[in-house]
Tab-separated table of C-alpha atoms in Angstrom:
chain	number	residue	atom	x	y	z
A	16	UNK	CA	-199.416	243.434	164.571
A	17	UNK	CA	-201.174	240.608	162.662
A	18	UNK	CA	-202.324	241.291	159.118
A	19	UNK	CA	-205.960	240.902	158.177
A	20	UNK	CA	-206.616	237.568	156.452
A	21	UNK	CA	-207.402	237.461	152.732
A	22	UNK	CA	-207.421	234.542	150.282
A	23	UNK	CA	-204.126	234.348	148.420
A	24	UNK	CA	-205.812	234.155	145.038
A	25	UNK	CA	-209.209	234.441	143.382
A	26	UNK	CA	-209.968	233.894	139.717
A	27	UNK	CA	-212.876	234.350	137.359
A	28	UNK	CA	-213.819	234.624	133.716
A	29	UNK	CA	-214.584	237.919	131.997
A	30	UNK	CA	-218.068	239.105	132.879
A	31	UNK	CA	-218.313	237.063	136.055
A	32	UNK	CA	-218.464	238.402	139.598
A	33	UNK	CA	-215.918	237.561	142.266
A	34	UNK	CA	-215.782	238.258	145.998
A	35	UNK	CA	-212.636	238.850	148.051
A	36	UNK	CA	-212.990	238.427	151.794
A	37	UNK	CA	-210.985	240.154	154.515
A	38	UNK	CA	-211.190	238.796	158.050
A	39	UNK	CA	-210.095	240.641	161.151
A	40	UNK	CA	-211.135	240.977	164.761
A	41	UNK	CA	-213.340	243.087	166.985
A	42	UNK	CA	-210.346	245.412	167.456
A	43	UNK	CA	-210.277	246.371	163.798
A	44	UNK	CA	-212.883	245.451	161.180
A	45	UNK	CA	-215.484	244.422	163.727
A	46	UNK	CA	-215.173	247.596	165.752
A	47	UNK	CA	-215.145	250.343	163.143
A	48	UNK	CA	-216.644	251.353	159.820
A	49	UNK	CA	-213.181	252.271	158.527
A	50	UNK	CA	-212.384	249.560	155.992
A	51	UNK	CA	-210.825	250.533	152.683
A	52	UNK	CA	-209.789	248.503	149.648
A	53	UNK	CA	-206.844	249.092	147.303
A	54	UNK	CA	-205.929	247.780	143.859
A	55	UNK	CA	-202.284	247.471	142.857
A	56	UNK	CA	-201.035	246.649	139.386
A	57	UNK	CA	-197.409	245.459	138.967
A	58	UNK	CA	-194.911	248.281	139.329
A	59	UNK	CA	-197.602	250.807	140.227
A	60	UNK	CA	-198.694	252.478	143.427
A	61	UNK	CA	-201.891	251.218	145.051
A	62	UNK	CA	-205.162	252.944	144.191
A	63	UNK	CA	-208.145	253.229	146.527
A	64	UNK	CA	-211.344	251.548	145.354
A	65	UNK	CA	-213.558	251.638	148.455
A	66	UNK	CA	-213.481	253.593	151.718
A	67	UNK	CA	-215.543	253.493	154.909
A	68	UNK	CA	-216.645	249.921	154.047
A	69	UNK	CA	-218.879	250.729	151.069
A	70	UNK	CA	-218.195	254.135	149.495
A	71	UNK	CA	-216.469	254.665	146.159
A	72	UNK	CA	-214.237	257.689	145.519
A	73	UNK	CA	-215.081	259.756	142.480
A	74	UNK	CA	-213.873	258.075	139.297
A	75	UNK	CA	-213.939	254.486	140.581
A	76	UNK	CA	-216.103	252.119	138.535
A	77	UNK	CA	-219.395	251.024	140.097
A	78	UNK	CA	-218.346	247.442	139.290
A	79	UNK	CA	-216.505	247.599	142.614
A	80	UNK	CA	-218.568	247.388	145.789
A	81	UNK	CA	-217.830	246.783	149.455
A	82	UNK	CA	-219.656	245.399	152.456
A	83	UNK	CA	-219.054	244.168	155.990
A	84	UNK	CA	-220.550	241.591	158.325
A	85	UNK	CA	-219.137	241.335	161.820
A	86	UNK	CA	-215.359	241.148	161.572
A	87	UNK	CA	-215.276	240.220	157.883
A	88	UNK	CA	-215.290	242.736	155.048
A	89	UNK	CA	-215.798	241.877	151.397
A	90	UNK	CA	-214.984	243.413	148.035
A	91	UNK	CA	-217.134	242.382	145.082
A	92	UNK	CA	-215.975	242.910	141.526
A	93	UNK	CA	-218.858	242.608	139.076
A	94	UNK	CA	-218.513	242.201	135.318
A	95	UNK	CA	-214.890	241.105	135.668
A	96	UNK	CA	-212.590	242.655	133.051
A	97	UNK	CA	-209.056	241.820	131.934
A	98	UNK	CA	-207.779	245.073	133.436
A	99	UNK	CA	-209.025	243.964	136.866
A	100	UNK	CA	-206.147	241.489	137.045
A	101	UNK	CA	-204.098	242.888	139.917
A	102	UNK	CA	-203.373	242.525	143.629
A	103	UNK	CA	-206.060	243.685	146.068
A	104	UNK	CA	-205.612	244.722	149.695
A	105	UNK	CA	-208.041	245.549	152.453
A	106	UNK	CA	-207.111	247.987	155.205
A	107	UNK	CA	-208.700	248.767	158.555
A	108	UNK	CA	-208.365	251.231	161.367
A	109	UNK	CA	-207.504	249.607	164.692
A	110	UNK	CA	-208.360	250.302	168.309
A	111	UNK	CA	-204.771	251.386	169.073
A	112	UNK	CA	-205.106	254.227	166.511
A	113	UNK	CA	-202.995	252.429	163.929
A	114	UNK	CA	-203.930	250.790	160.645
A	115	UNK	CA	-203.408	247.294	159.290
A	116	UNK	CA	-203.447	245.889	155.768
A	117	UNK	CA	-204.699	242.516	154.669
A	118	UNK	CA	-202.398	239.781	153.393
A	119	UNK	CA	-203.360	240.568	149.796
A	120	UNK	CA	-205.262	238.709	147.067
A	121	UNK	CA	-204.079	238.129	143.523
A	122	UNK	CA	-206.979	238.290	141.077
A	123	UNK	CA	-206.578	236.362	137.854
A	124	UNK	CA	-208.890	236.794	134.886
A	125	UNK	CA	-209.116	233.464	133.092
B	27	UNK	CA	-204.023	268.214	142.831
B	28	UNK	CA	-201.548	267.028	145.464
B	29	UNK	CA	-198.404	265.178	144.386
B	30	UNK	CA	-196.033	263.148	146.542
B	31	UNK	CA	-192.474	262.080	145.663
B	32	UNK	CA	-190.188	259.808	147.658
B	33	UNK	CA	-186.427	260.338	147.705
B	34	UNK	CA	-183.529	258.649	149.416
B	35	UNK	CA	-180.594	256.287	148.951
B	36	UNK	CA	-181.396	253.085	147.108
B	37	UNK	CA	-178.942	251.036	149.158
B	38	UNK	CA	-178.484	250.890	152.924
B	39	UNK	CA	-176.074	248.698	154.873
B	40	UNK	CA	-177.298	246.325	157.592
B	41	UNK	CA	-177.436	247.866	161.093
B	42	UNK	CA	-177.534	251.393	159.652
B	43	UNK	CA	-180.473	253.820	159.583
B	44	UNK	CA	-182.731	254.104	156.534
B	45	UNK	CA	-183.822	257.686	155.822
B	46	UNK	CA	-186.478	258.618	153.274
B	47	UNK	CA	-188.124	261.927	152.465
B	48	UNK	CA	-191.490	262.590	150.851
B	49	UNK	CA	-191.863	265.960	149.144
B	50	UNK	CA	-195.450	267.178	148.969
B	51	UNK	CA	-196.639	269.669	146.366
B	52	UNK	CA	-200.083	271.168	146.000
B	53	UNK	CA	-200.894	271.157	149.722
B	54	UNK	CA	-199.322	272.150	153.021
B	55	UNK	CA	-198.259	269.258	155.262
B	56	UNK	CA	-199.660	271.264	158.186
B	57	UNK	CA	-203.199	270.881	156.795
B	58	UNK	CA	-205.269	269.559	159.694
B	59	UNK	CA	-207.611	267.347	157.650
B	60	UNK	CA	-204.897	265.039	156.318
B	61	UNK	CA	-202.193	262.823	157.720
B	62	UNK	CA	-198.981	261.709	156.064
B	63	UNK	CA	-198.227	258.013	155.892
B	64	UNK	CA	-195.444	255.566	155.056
B	65	UNK	CA	-196.212	252.091	153.690
B	66	UNK	CA	-193.862	249.432	152.347
B	67	UNK	CA	-194.065	246.307	150.234
B	68	UNK	CA	-191.220	243.770	150.561
B	69	UNK	CA	-190.448	241.702	147.431
B	70	UNK	CA	-192.984	238.910	147.024
B	71	UNK	CA	-194.995	240.061	150.032
B	72	UNK	CA	-197.940	242.330	150.795
B	73	UNK	CA	-198.363	245.914	151.891
B	74	UNK	CA	-197.350	246.879	155.427
B	75	UNK	CA	-198.495	250.058	157.180
B	76	UNK	CA	-195.471	251.663	158.843
B	77	UNK	CA	-196.985	254.758	160.456
B	78	UNK	CA	-198.193	258.303	159.979
B	79	UNK	CA	-197.817	261.869	161.175
B	80	UNK	CA	-200.564	264.480	161.325
B	81	UNK	CA	-200.281	268.157	160.485
B	82	UNK	CA	-199.589	269.051	164.114
B	83	UNK	CA	-196.688	266.594	164.287
B	84	UNK	CA	-198.413	263.817	166.260
B	85	UNK	CA	-197.454	260.329	165.067
B	86	UNK	CA	-198.604	256.710	165.296
B	87	UNK	CA	-196.543	253.663	164.404
B	88	UNK	CA	-196.996	249.990	163.598
B	89	UNK	CA	-196.396	248.251	166.948
B	90	UNK	CA	-194.066	245.730	165.303
B	91	UNK	CA	-191.785	248.537	164.065
B	92	UNK	CA	-192.376	251.149	166.760
B	93	UNK	CA	-189.021	250.729	168.502
B	94	UNK	CA	-187.136	251.508	165.273
B	95	UNK	CA	-189.345	254.076	163.478
B	96	UNK	CA	-189.610	257.857	163.515
B	97	UNK	CA	-191.878	259.840	161.165
B	98	UNK	CA	-191.650	263.613	161.277
B	99	UNK	CA	-192.575	266.796	159.414
B	100	UNK	CA	-190.283	269.431	157.910
B	101	UNK	CA	-192.690	272.306	157.455
B	102	UNK	CA	-190.033	274.633	155.980
B	103	UNK	CA	-189.616	272.286	153.021
B	104	UNK	CA	-193.182	270.917	152.986
B	105	UNK	CA	-191.844	267.411	153.462
B	106	UNK	CA	-192.247	264.504	155.826
B	107	UNK	CA	-189.649	261.864	156.522
B	108	UNK	CA	-189.140	258.284	157.646
B	109	UNK	CA	-186.233	257.025	159.723
B	110	UNK	CA	-185.900	253.286	160.343
B	111	UNK	CA	-182.970	252.251	162.509
B	112	UNK	CA	-180.985	249.017	162.788
B	113	UNK	CA	-182.103	247.763	159.393
B	114	UNK	CA	-181.696	244.178	158.199
B	115	UNK	CA	-182.238	242.578	154.774
B	116	UNK	CA	-185.848	241.984	155.872
B	117	UNK	CA	-186.377	245.750	155.556
B	118	UNK	CA	-185.706	245.605	151.815
B	119	UNK	CA	-188.890	246.863	150.164
B	120	UNK	CA	-190.542	249.422	147.954
B	121	UNK	CA	-191.409	252.284	150.289
B	122	UNK	CA	-194.423	254.482	149.509
B	123	UNK	CA	-195.496	257.763	150.998
B	124	UNK	CA	-199.190	258.602	150.901
B	125	UNK	CA	-201.758	261.145	152.047
B	126	UNK	CA	-204.547	259.991	154.314
B	127	UNK	CA	-207.897	261.608	154.954
B	128	UNK	CA	-208.840	262.256	158.567
B	129	UNK	CA	-212.459	262.651	157.489
B	130	UNK	CA	-212.863	259.390	155.616
B	131	UNK	CA	-209.918	257.314	156.882
B	132	UNK	CA	-208.327	256.182	153.639
B	133	UNK	CA	-205.193	256.851	151.605
B	134	UNK	CA	-206.195	258.909	148.608
B	135	UNK	CA	-202.914	259.957	147.014
B	136	UNK	CA	-199.671	257.990	146.785
B	137	UNK	CA	-196.116	258.554	145.658
B	138	UNK	CA	-194.685	256.303	142.968
B	139	UNK	CA	-192.582	254.330	145.468
B	140	UNK	CA	-188.850	253.982	146.098
B	141	UNK	CA	-186.981	250.670	146.189
B	142	UNK	CA	-184.677	250.453	149.175
B	143	UNK	CA	-182.288	247.500	149.364
B	144	UNK	CA	-180.543	246.542	152.597
B	145	UNK	CA	-177.298	244.800	151.767
B	146	UNK	CA	-173.626	244.961	152.609
């Protein structure tokens, strides 16, 4: 099972916006509206930021937003803050009724 | 509020079977709107979805691990478990259990994680 493809790292200055891409295939991202995004700080469990491509769970900052075009999903972080420095993972449902994570992106706040 | 807690041996020998249990509090594992999932993160690598079991006991597994994995429910203890056979050092990872939503297809609650090292 191949992981979804994410950039290894993305960086930005406080206040800027950054975009993390997540590329899959027609058997996962391209075929379903079931993309979720997770944030993981060192030594902590992942936390969901976005589900079903673009929806935020209660309590998640509106600085995080999600979208999808074809087989590529994107997470945008607006108004970048120091506490946003973490690892980010996309996840998608697949046609074989399994799930797959992305390769992960390390976000650095300069 | 649901809580999940992983438990198991921290060290497993190569070729043996890794066994982990996730104890769920605040909700029954037989709830038919959630599924119960195992995920791992090897040192220096990303998250890997291992598989899940639904409240009726049906399971799905990562195709790359399917021949070695079993995820099952223990309804009497409100737990679910992971068994991974024929382990190698490549199976060394932090293992997480998590609750997934069947309505919205995401993992909304996670355990704190358990480090499992495969070494002789």
